[in-house]
């Protein structure tokens, strides 16, 4: 079993897609290990997406990710990282495979409903960004 990090983004929270997305993730075999509903501040959003700081979409992405609350999830499954990437689909919903979460819930490349870690190494860093070791082990 392995863990990955998902964030249900402000557009999906505002659009009342949290329930359907969680149901889909559970149907796909993911177990919720830890969850946090929070509003990121600009420094937190900037730090989380620091890898994109030189990209033209960095500032708009920060503005969007701080525009409302998000639900951060530590998700457990066999091959969690690649399986979650498959289930959510491509960044741009216009390119996402039919039936993926982004094909179903995302509006566009920026307002794309959900984030998922893109590698095992990223997952370790992103899980640590939101959760303590104790929280990831199932403690309070
Ligand atoms: P996410 O999986 O959260 O990782 C980085 C985010 O940057 C991505 O989803 C999109 O929300 C956003 N993003 C990536 N490429 C673009 C783009 N070309 N224009 C706007 N936003 C983008």
Coordinates of C-alpha atoms and ligand atoms in Angstrom, one line a residue:
X1 CA 0.0 0.0 0.0
X2 CA 1.2 3.5 -0.7
X3 CA 0.0 7.0 -0.1
X4 CA -0.5 10.0 -2.4
X5 CA -1.8 13.6 -1.9
X6 CA -4.9 15.0 -3.6
X7 CA -6.4 18.4 -3.2
X8 CA -10.0 19.1 -4.1
X9 CA -9.7 22.6 -5.4
X10 CA -11.8 25.7 -4.7
X11 CA -13.8 25.4 -8.0
X12 CA -15.0 21.9 -7.0
X13 CA -15.8 22.9 -3.4
X14 CA -17.8 25.9 -4.6
X15 CA -19.5 23.7 -7.3
X16 CA -20.5 21.1 -4.7
X17 CA -18.4 18.3 -6.3
X18 CA -16.7 17.2 -3.1
X19 CA -19.2 14.4 -2.4
X20 CA -19.1 12.9 -6.0
X21 CA -15.3 13.2 -6.1
X22 CA -14.9 11.4 -2.7
X23 CA -17.4 8.7 -3.8
X24 CA -15.4 8.2 -7.0
X25 CA -12.1 7.9 -5.2
X26 CA -13.5 5.3 -2.8
X27 CA -15.0 3.4 -5.7
X28 CA -11.6 3.3 -7.2
X29 CA -10.2 1.7 -4.2
X30 CA -8.6 4.6 -2.4
X31 CA -8.9 4.8 1.4
X32 CA -8.9 8.3 3.1
X33 CA -6.0 8.2 5.6
X34 CA -6.2 11.9 6.5
X35 CA -8.2 14.9 5.4
X36 CA -8.0 18.7 6.0
X37 CA -10.5 21.3 4.9
X38 CA -8.7 24.6 4.9
X39 CA -8.2 27.9 3.0
X40 CA -4.6 28.3 1.8
X41 CA -3.0 31.7 2.2
X42 CA -0.9 33.2 -0.6
X43 CA 2.4 32.2 1.0
X44 CA 1.2 28.6 1.5
X45 CA -0.1 28.4 -2.1
X46 CA 3.1 29.9 -3.4
X47 CA 5.2 27.4 -1.5
X48 CA 3.1 24.4 -2.5
X49 CA 3.4 25.4 -6.2
X50 CA 7.0 26.7 -5.9
X51 CA 8.1 24.4 -8.7
X52 CA 5.9 26.5 -11.1
X53 CA 7.2 29.9 -9.9
X54 CA 8.7 30.8 -13.2
X55 CA 5.6 29.8 -15.3
X56 CA 3.2 32.4 -16.6
X57 CA 0.3 30.8 -14.8
X58 CA 2.0 30.9 -11.3
X59 CA 0.3 34.1 -10.0
X60 CA -3.2 33.3 -11.4
X61 CA -2.8 29.8 -9.9
X62 CA -2.0 31.2 -6.5
X63 CA -5.0 33.6 -6.7
X64 CA -7.3 30.7 -7.7
X65 CA -6.0 28.3 -5.0
X66 CA -6.5 30.9 -2.3
X67 CA -10.0 32.0 -3.6
X68 CA -11.8 29.5 -1.3
X69 CA -11.4 26.5 0.8
X70 CA -9.8 23.2 -0.4
X71 CA -9.9 19.7 0.8
X72 CA -6.5 18.1 1.2
X73 CA -6.5 14.3 1.2
X74 CA -4.0 11.6 2.0
X75 CA -5.1 8.7 -0.1
X76 CA -4.0 5.1 0.3
X77 CA -4.1 2.3 -2.3
X78 CA -1.8 0.0 -4.1
X79 CA 0.1 2.0 -6.6
X80 CA -1.6 5.1 -5.3
X81 CA 0.4 7.8 -7.2
X82 CA 0.0 6.4 -10.7
X83 CA -3.6 5.2 -10.1
X84 CA -4.7 8.6 -8.9
X85 CA -3.2 10.3 -11.9
X86 CA -5.2 7.9 -14.1
X87 CA -8.4 8.5 -12.3
X88 CA -8.1 12.3 -12.4
X89 CA -7.1 12.6 -16.0
X90 CA -5.1 15.2 -17.9
X91 CA -4.5 18.8 -16.6
X92 CA -6.7 20.3 -19.3
X93 CA -10.2 18.8 -19.1
X94 CA -10.5 19.2 -22.9
X95 CA -7.7 16.6 -23.1
X96 CA -8.8 14.4 -20.2
X97 CA -10.1 10.9 -21.0
X98 CA -13.8 10.5 -20.8
X99 CA -15.0 9.4 -17.3
X100 CA -12.0 10.9 -15.5
X101 CA -12.7 13.3 -12.6
X102 CA -11.4 16.3 -14.6
X103 CA -13.4 15.3 -17.7
X104 CA -16.5 15.2 -15.4
X105 CA -15.8 18.1 -13.0
X106 CA -13.2 20.5 -14.3
X107 CA -13.9 23.8 -16.1
X108 CA -10.5 24.5 -17.7
X109 CA -6.8 24.0 -17.3
X110 CA -6.7 26.2 -14.3
X111 CA -10.0 25.5 -12.6
X112 CA -9.5 21.8 -12.9
X113 CA -11.2 20.5 -9.8
X114 CA -8.4 18.4 -8.3
X115 CA -4.6 18.1 -7.9
X116 CA -2.7 14.9 -7.5
X117 CA 1.0 14.2 -6.7
X118 CA 3.0 13.4 -9.9
X119 CA 5.6 11.1 -8.5
X120 CA 6.5 9.1 -5.3
X121 CA 9.0 11.8 -4.3
X122 CA 6.5 14.6 -4.9
X123 CA 3.9 12.7 -2.9
X124 CA 6.2 12.4 0.1
X125 CA 6.9 16.1 0.0
X126 CA 3.3 17.1 -0.6
X127 CA 1.9 14.8 2.1
X128 CA 4.3 16.4 4.5
X129 CA 3.2 19.8 3.4
X130 CA -0.3 19.2 4.7
X131 CA 0.0 16.4 7.3
X132 CA 2.1 15.3 10.2
X133 CA 3.5 11.8 10.4
X134 CA 1.2 11.2 13.2
X135 CA -1.8 12.2 11.1
X136 CA -0.7 10.0 8.3
X137 CA -0.4 7.0 10.6
X138 CA -4.1 7.5 11.5
X139 CA -3.6 9.4 14.7
X140 CA -5.3 12.6 15.7
Ligands
LIG1 P1 -2.2 20.8 -10.7 O1 -2.2 19.4 -10.9 O2 -2.7 21.4 -9.4 O3 -0.6 21.3 -10.8 C1 -0.3 22.5 -11.3 C2 -1.4 23.4 -11.7 O4 -1.1 24.5 -12.5 C3 -2.3 22.5 -12.6 O5 -3.0 21.6 -11.9 C4 -3.2 23.6 -13.2 O6 -4.3 24.0 -12.3 C5 -2.2 24.7 -13.3 N1 -1.8 24.8 -14.7 C6 -1.0 24.0 -15.3 N2 -0.8 24.5 -16.6 C7 -1.5 25.6 -16.7 C8 -1.7 26.5 -17.8 N3 -1.1 26.3 -19.0 N4 -2.5 27.5 -17.6 C9 -3.1 27.7 -16.4 N5 -3.0 26.8 -15.3 C10 -2.2 25.8 -15.5

